[in-house]
Coordinates of C-alpha atoms in Angstrom, one line a residue:
X4 CA 61.5 167.1 68.1
X5 CA 62.3 166.3 71.7
X6 CA 65.8 165.1 70.8
X7 CA 66.6 168.4 69.3
X8 CA 65.3 170.4 72.3
X9 CA 67.3 168.3 74.7
X10 CA 70.5 169.3 72.9
X11 CA 69.8 172.8 74.1
X12 CA 68.9 171.5 77.6
X13 CA 72.2 169.7 77.9
X14 CA 74.5 172.3 76.3
X15 CA 72.8 175.6 77.1
X16 CA 75.6 176.7 79.4
X17 CA 78.5 175.3 77.4
X18 CA 80.8 178.3 77.0
X19 CA 84.2 179.8 77.6
X20 CA 85.8 178.5 74.4
X21 CA 87.9 181.0 72.5
X22 CA 89.3 179.1 69.5
X23 CA 86.5 180.3 67.2
X24 CA 85.5 183.5 65.4
X25 CA 84.7 186.5 67.6
X26 CA 81.9 188.8 66.4
X27 CA 83.5 191.9 68.0
X28 CA 83.5 193.5 71.3
X29 CA 79.8 193.1 72.4
X30 CA 80.1 191.7 75.8
X31 CA 76.4 191.2 76.5
X32 CA 74.5 191.2 73.2
X33 CA 70.8 191.1 72.7
X34 CA 69.3 188.3 70.6
X35 CA 69.4 190.3 67.4
X36 CA 73.0 191.2 67.8
X37 CA 74.0 187.6 68.6
X38 CA 71.8 186.2 65.8
X39 CA 73.4 188.5 63.2
X40 CA 76.8 187.3 64.1
X41 CA 75.8 183.6 64.3
X42 CA 74.0 183.9 60.9
X43 CA 77.2 185.3 59.3
X44 CA 79.3 182.5 60.9
X45 CA 76.9 179.7 60.0
X46 CA 76.9 180.7 56.3
X47 CA 80.4 179.2 56.0
X48 CA 80.0 176.3 58.4
X49 CA 79.7 172.8 56.8
X50 CA 78.1 173.9 53.6
X51 CA 75.9 176.6 55.0
X52 CA 72.1 176.7 54.6
X53 CA 71.5 176.7 58.4
X54 CA 68.3 178.2 59.7
X55 CA 67.6 179.0 63.4
X56 CA 64.5 177.8 65.1
X57 CA 65.4 178.1 68.8
X58 CA 67.5 180.7 70.7
X59 CA 68.0 181.1 74.4
X60 CA 70.0 183.5 76.6
X61 CA 70.7 183.3 80.3
X62 CA 71.5 185.9 82.9
X63 CA 72.9 184.8 86.3
X64 CA 74.4 187.0 89.0
X65 CA 77.2 184.5 89.6
X66 CA 79.5 182.7 87.3
X67 CA 79.1 178.9 87.1
X68 CA 81.5 176.1 86.0
X69 CA 80.0 172.8 84.7
X70 CA 81.2 169.3 85.3
X71 CA 83.5 167.9 82.6
X72 CA 81.8 167.3 79.3
X73 CA 82.5 164.1 77.3
X74 CA 81.1 162.0 74.5
X75 CA 78.5 160.4 76.7
X76 CA 76.8 163.7 77.3
X77 CA 74.5 163.2 74.3
X78 CA 74.2 159.4 74.8
X79 CA 70.6 158.2 75.2
X80 CA 69.1 161.2 73.5
X81 CA 68.0 159.2 70.5
X82 CA 66.1 156.0 70.4
X83 CA 67.0 155.2 66.8
X84 CA 70.3 153.6 66.0
X85 CA 70.3 155.5 62.7
X86 CA 70.9 158.8 64.6
X87 CA 74.3 160.2 64.7
X88 CA 75.1 162.7 67.5
X89 CA 78.4 164.4 68.1
X90 CA 79.7 166.9 70.6
X91 CA 82.0 169.3 68.8
X92 CA 83.9 170.7 71.9
X93 CA 86.9 169.0 73.5
X94 CA 86.1 166.0 75.6
X95 CA 86.7 166.6 79.3
X96 CA 86.3 170.4 79.0
X97 CA 84.7 172.3 81.9
X98 CA 82.6 175.2 80.7
X99 CA 81.7 178.5 82.2
X100 CA 78.6 180.6 82.3
X101 CA 79.8 184.2 82.8
X102 CA 78.2 186.3 85.5
X103 CA 75.9 189.1 84.3
X104 CA 75.8 192.4 86.2
X105 CA 73.6 194.4 83.9
X106 CA 69.9 195.3 84.0
X107 CA 67.8 192.1 83.7
X108 CA 65.1 194.0 81.9
X109 CA 67.5 194.9 79.0
X110 CA 67.2 191.7 77.1
X111 CA 71.0 191.3 77.0
X112 CA 72.9 188.2 77.9
X113 CA 76.6 187.2 77.9
X114 CA 75.6 183.8 76.4
X115 CA 73.2 182.9 73.7
X116 CA 72.6 179.4 72.4
X117 CA 71.0 178.8 69.0
X118 CA 69.7 175.5 67.6
X119 CA 69.7 175.4 63.8
X120 CA 68.7 173.0 61.1
X121 CA 69.5 172.5 57.4
X122 CA 67.8 170.8 54.4
X123 CA 69.6 167.5 55.3
X124 CA 67.6 167.4 58.6
X125 CA 70.8 167.9 60.6
X126 CA 70.5 170.0 63.7
X127 CA 73.3 172.1 65.0
X128 CA 73.7 173.8 68.4
X129 CA 75.8 177.0 68.3
X130 CA 76.8 179.3 71.1
X131 CA 77.7 183.0 71.2
X132 CA 79.5 183.6 74.4
X133 CA 80.3 187.3 74.7
X134 CA 81.3 187.6 71.1
X135 CA 83.0 184.2 70.7
X136 CA 81.0 181.8 68.4
X137 CA 81.4 178.0 69.0
X138 CA 79.6 175.0 67.4
X139 CA 78.6 172.8 70.3
X140 CA 76.9 169.6 68.9
X141 CA 75.1 168.1 65.9
X142 CA 72.5 165.4 65.6
X143 CA 71.2 163.9 62.4
X144 CA 69.0 160.9 61.5
X145 CA 66.3 160.1 59.1
X146 CA 63.5 160.2 61.7
X147 CA 64.1 163.9 62.1
X148 CA 63.4 164.7 58.4
X149 CA 59.7 165.1 59.1
X150 CA 60.5 167.4 62.0
X151 CA 62.7 169.6 59.8
X152 CA 59.9 169.7 57.2
X153 CA 57.4 171.3 59.5
X154 CA 59.8 173.8 61.2
X155 CA 59.7 177.4 60.2
X156 CA 62.9 179.4 60.8
X157 CA 62.8 182.3 63.1
X158 CA 61.8 185.2 60.8
X159 CA 63.9 188.3 60.4
X160 CA 61.2 190.6 61.7
X161 CA 60.7 189.2 65.2
X162 CA 61.0 191.6 68.1
X163 CA 64.4 191.7 69.8
X164 CA 65.0 190.2 73.2
X165 CA 65.1 193.8 74.5
X166 CA 61.4 194.3 73.7
X167 CA 60.4 190.9 75.0
X168 CA 62.3 191.5 78.3
X169 CA 60.7 194.9 78.7
X170 CA 57.2 193.4 78.3
X171 CA 58.0 190.7 80.8
X172 CA 59.5 193.3 83.2
X173 CA 56.4 195.5 83.0
X174 CA 54.1 192.5 83.4
X175 CA 55.4 191.2 86.7
X176 CA 59.2 190.8 86.3
X177 CA 59.9 194.1 88.1
X178 CA 57.9 193.0 91.2
X179 CA 59.5 189.5 91.1
X180 CA 63.0 191.0 90.9
X181 CA 62.3 193.3 93.8
X182 CA 61.5 190.3 96.0
X183 CA 64.3 188.2 94.4
X184 CA 67.2 190.6 93.4
X185 CA 69.6 187.8 92.5
X186 CA 67.1 185.8 90.3
X187 CA 68.3 183.9 87.3
X188 CA 66.6 185.1 84.1
X189 CA 66.2 183.1 80.9
X190 CA 65.0 184.4 77.6
X191 CA 63.9 181.8 75.0
X192 CA 62.6 182.3 71.5
X193 CA 61.1 179.5 69.4
X194 CA 60.0 179.7 65.8
X195 CA 56.6 178.7 64.5
X196 CA 55.6 175.4 62.9
X197 CA 53.9 174.9 59.6
X198 CA 51.7 171.8 59.3
X199 CA 48.6 171.0 57.2
X200 CA 48.2 174.6 56.2
X201 CA 48.4 175.9 59.7
X202 CA 51.4 178.0 60.8
X203 CA 52.0 179.1 64.4
X204 CA 53.8 182.3 65.3
X205 CA 57.1 182.5 67.1
X206 CA 57.0 183.2 70.9
X207 CA 59.4 184.7 73.4
X208 CA 59.3 183.1 76.9
X209 CA 61.0 185.1 79.6
X210 CA 61.5 183.3 82.9
X211 CA 62.7 184.5 86.3
X212 CA 63.7 182.0 89.0
X213 CA 64.7 182.7 92.6
X214 CA 68.0 180.7 92.4
X215 CA 71.3 180.6 90.5
X216 CA 72.9 177.8 88.5
X217 CA 75.5 177.0 91.2
X218 CA 72.8 175.9 93.7
X219 CA 70.6 173.5 91.7
X220 CA 68.0 172.0 93.9
X221 CA 64.8 170.0 93.4
X222 CA 63.0 172.0 96.0
X223 CA 60.4 174.3 94.3
X224 CA 61.4 178.0 94.1
X225 CA 59.5 181.1 93.1
X226 CA 59.2 181.4 89.3
X227 CA 57.7 184.0 87.1
X228 CA 57.1 183.3 83.4
X229 CA 55.9 185.7 80.7
X230 CA 55.1 184.6 77.1
X231 CA 55.3 187.3 74.4
X232 CA 54.2 187.2 70.8
X233 CA 57.4 187.7 68.9
X234 CA 55.8 189.1 65.8
X235 CA 54.0 192.1 67.3
X236 CA 55.6 195.4 68.2
X237 CA 53.1 196.3 70.8
X238 CA 50.4 194.8 73.0
X239 CA 52.2 191.5 72.6
X240 CA 51.8 189.8 76.0
X241 CA 50.3 186.4 75.8
X242 CA 50.4 185.3 79.5
X243 CA 52.2 186.1 82.7
X244 CA 52.2 183.7 85.6
X245 CA 53.8 183.3 89.0
X246 CA 54.4 179.7 90.0
X247 CA 57.0 177.4 91.4
X248 CA 59.5 175.0 89.8
X249 CA 62.7 173.3 90.8
X250 CA 65.8 175.5 90.6
X251 CA 67.5 174.5 87.3
X252 CA 64.3 173.3 85.7
X253 CA 63.0 176.3 83.8
X254 CA 59.4 175.9 82.6
X255 CA 60.4 177.3 79.2
X256 CA 58.6 177.3 75.9
X257 CA 55.8 175.2 77.3
X258 CA 53.1 176.5 75.0
X259 CA 55.2 177.7 72.2
X260 CA 55.7 174.5 70.4
X261 CA 58.5 172.5 71.9
X262 CA 57.2 170.9 75.0
X263 CA 59.6 172.5 77.4
X264 CA 63.3 172.9 78.0
X265 CA 65.2 172.1 81.1
X266 CA 67.2 175.2 80.5
X267 CA 70.0 174.9 83.0
X268 CA 70.1 171.2 83.7
X269 CA 73.4 169.6 84.2
X270 CA 75.2 172.6 85.7
X271 CA 76.1 173.2 89.3
X272 CA 76.0 169.6 90.5
X273 CA 75.6 166.1 89.3
X274 CA 71.8 166.3 89.5
X275 CA 71.4 162.5 89.6
X276 CA 70.2 160.2 86.8
X277 CA 66.9 158.8 88.0
X278 CA 65.1 156.8 85.2
X279 CA 61.6 158.2 84.6
X280 CA 60.3 154.6 84.1
X281 CA 61.3 153.7 87.7
X282 CA 59.0 156.2 89.3
X283 CA 56.0 156.7 87.0
X284 CA 53.7 154.1 85.4
X285 CA 50.2 153.9 84.0
X286 CA 47.4 151.3 83.9
X287 CA 46.1 149.6 80.8
X288 CA 44.6 152.1 78.3
X289 CA 40.8 152.3 78.2
X290 CA 39.8 153.1 74.6
X291 CA 36.5 154.8 73.8
X292 CA 34.8 156.2 70.7
X293 CA 32.0 158.8 70.8
X294 CA 28.8 158.8 68.7
X295 CA 30.5 161.3 66.5
X296 CA 33.5 159.1 65.9
X297 CA 35.9 160.9 68.3
X298 CA 38.5 158.5 69.7
X299 CA 40.0 158.7 73.3
X300 CA 42.3 156.6 75.4
X301 CA 42.3 156.9 79.2
X302 CA 45.2 155.8 81.4
X303 CA 45.2 155.9 85.2
X304 CA 48.5 157.0 86.8
X305 CA 49.3 154.0 88.9
X306 CA 52.6 155.3 90.4
X307 CA 54.1 158.8 90.5
X308 CA 57.5 160.3 91.3
X309 CA 58.4 159.2 94.8
X310 CA 62.2 159.6 94.8
X311 CA 63.2 162.3 97.3
X312 CA 65.7 163.7 94.8
X313 CA 63.3 164.3 92.0
X314 CA 60.0 166.0 91.4
X315 CA 58.5 166.0 87.9
X316 CA 55.7 168.2 86.7
X317 CA 53.6 167.4 83.6
X318 CA 55.1 170.3 81.6
X319 CA 58.5 168.6 82.1
X320 CA 57.3 165.6 80.0
X321 CA 57.3 165.7 76.2
X322 CA 54.5 163.4 74.8
X323 CA 55.1 161.7 71.4
X324 CA 52.7 159.5 69.5
X325 CA 54.3 156.7 67.4
X326 CA 53.2 153.9 65.1
X327 CA 54.3 150.5 66.4
X328 CA 57.4 150.7 64.2
X329 CA 58.6 153.9 65.9
X330 CA 57.6 156.3 63.2
X331 CA 56.3 159.6 64.6
X332 CA 52.6 160.4 64.3
X333 CA 51.5 164.1 63.9
X334 CA 47.9 164.8 64.7
X335 CA 46.3 167.8 62.9
X336 CA 43.9 168.0 65.9
X337 CA 43.6 166.3 69.3
X338 CA 45.2 166.7 72.6
X339 CA 46.4 165.0 75.8
X340 CA 44.7 166.0 79.0
X341 CA 45.6 165.4 82.6
X342 CA 42.3 164.9 84.5
X343 CA 41.8 165.2 88.2
X344 CA 39.7 162.9 90.4
X345 CA 36.6 164.7 89.2
X346 CA 37.3 164.2 85.6
X347 CA 38.2 167.8 85.0
X348 CA 41.2 168.6 82.8
X349 CA 43.9 170.2 84.9
X350 CA 46.6 170.4 82.2
X351 CA 46.4 170.1 78.4
X352 CA 49.0 169.2 75.8
X353 CA 48.1 170.2 72.2
X354 CA 49.5 167.8 69.6
X355 CA 48.9 170.3 66.8
X356 CA 51.0 172.9 68.5
X357 CA 53.5 170.5 70.2
X358 CA 53.2 172.2 73.6
X359 CA 51.6 172.4 77.0
X360 CA 49.1 175.1 77.7
X361 CA 50.1 177.6 80.4
X362 CA 49.2 176.2 83.8
X363 CA 50.8 172.7 83.1
X364 CA 53.3 173.2 86.0
X365 CA 51.4 170.5 87.8
X366 CA 52.9 167.6 89.8
X367 CA 52.2 164.1 88.7
X368 CA 50.1 162.2 91.2
X369 CA 48.2 158.9 91.4
X370 CA 44.9 160.7 91.6
X371 CA 45.1 161.7 88.0
X372 CA 44.2 160.2 84.6
X373 CA 45.9 160.8 81.3
X374 CA 43.6 161.0 78.4
X375 CA 44.7 160.9 74.7
X376 CA 42.1 162.5 72.5
X377 CA 43.0 161.7 68.9
X378 CA 40.0 163.1 67.1
X379 CA 38.8 160.9 64.3
X380 CA 42.1 158.9 64.2
X381 CA 41.9 155.3 65.6
X382 CA 45.1 154.8 67.4
X383 CA 44.5 151.2 68.5
X384 CA 47.9 149.4 68.4
X385 CA 49.9 152.7 68.3
X386 CA 51.9 153.9 71.3
X387 CA 52.4 156.9 73.5
X388 CA 55.9 157.9 74.6
X389 CA 56.5 160.4 77.5
X390 CA 60.1 161.7 77.5
X391 CA 61.6 163.4 80.5
X392 CA 63.0 166.9 80.1
X393 CA 63.4 167.3 83.9
X394 CA 66.7 167.9 85.6
X395 CA 68.1 164.7 87.0
X396 CA 65.4 162.5 85.5
X397 CA 66.3 160.5 82.4
X398 CA 64.6 158.3 79.8
X399 CA 61.0 157.8 78.9
X400 CA 57.8 155.8 79.7
X401 CA 56.2 154.0 76.8
X402 CA 52.6 152.9 76.6
X403 CA 53.0 150.3 73.8
X404 CA 49.4 149.6 72.8
X405 CA 46.7 152.3 73.0

């Protein structure tokens, strides 16, 4: 799951290619307009059968040019040698995010990126850049088959980005934009999941940040995030929060099932490549089982991010549970909590929903404990993997033996 999401993180701003089919003259389409064109295009791409489960659009007041993209851009995204990942755009290309001068409450964007999957568990990132459709990258491996099996494609009756953006605007976006008139706005839609008879609904996340992609910085900037139920036509606001996050690290999709997307990472500067494992570590897990047979595993944070060039919040980590052979474990219940010095949960990651609850924009510190609550499942000998989705921070930390 994390691997697929990182494709979007790496390639969200990949644009300005004109060798593919144009969907017409819509300069700044809404999600529905772009999705219709991409669906028509994908029907004839590599056998068809593609279904969308993530879409994201970005509005910036300034145009931005990326560093050159090459075959190493996707390197390291997969831990399994069986995975095959491939960038489909010319090596060495520099790519452009067009400037947007329209109303940020309209739900329009000059660029939309879609992540799609098919029955062969191949994932495809596709871009609609002002009417020009371009396949960006694919990734395929056997370990993603289970992921594809639980994904639900975005249904045809979801509300458009225009409705989601209006809700976000009326719920705090207007006030934020008044204080930050050149804010970057990202609109992300993620489909639901279907697992063990439980299906989650698709969610829109609309995020305003007081920065632009050409000035990526790790200093926290003002951020406003609204989550919107994508299946309801009215009264659809889930949450609206003002917080701070690093410019270029959008706290997107945190509770909607995909653990977070570093939406504009890799654009506007080199960003650095700090290994997560060099700046965060944990003590030996302390297992416990309650009188009712509920298992938990407590880990003390023994070191936290200390590098001046990187700050990582909990919502910028994607937790995975694995058997010792690397096979993913999906828990029907259970969660991961970040407890403060008083033993009170300050942030919660739900394994059943694959996402952090709102409020997980919390810096990692050595005064915290990480607690894996696995319900009635004994996870002794299994492992916890925390993968970085933060700008400029790569890799993962693995706790090998819970």
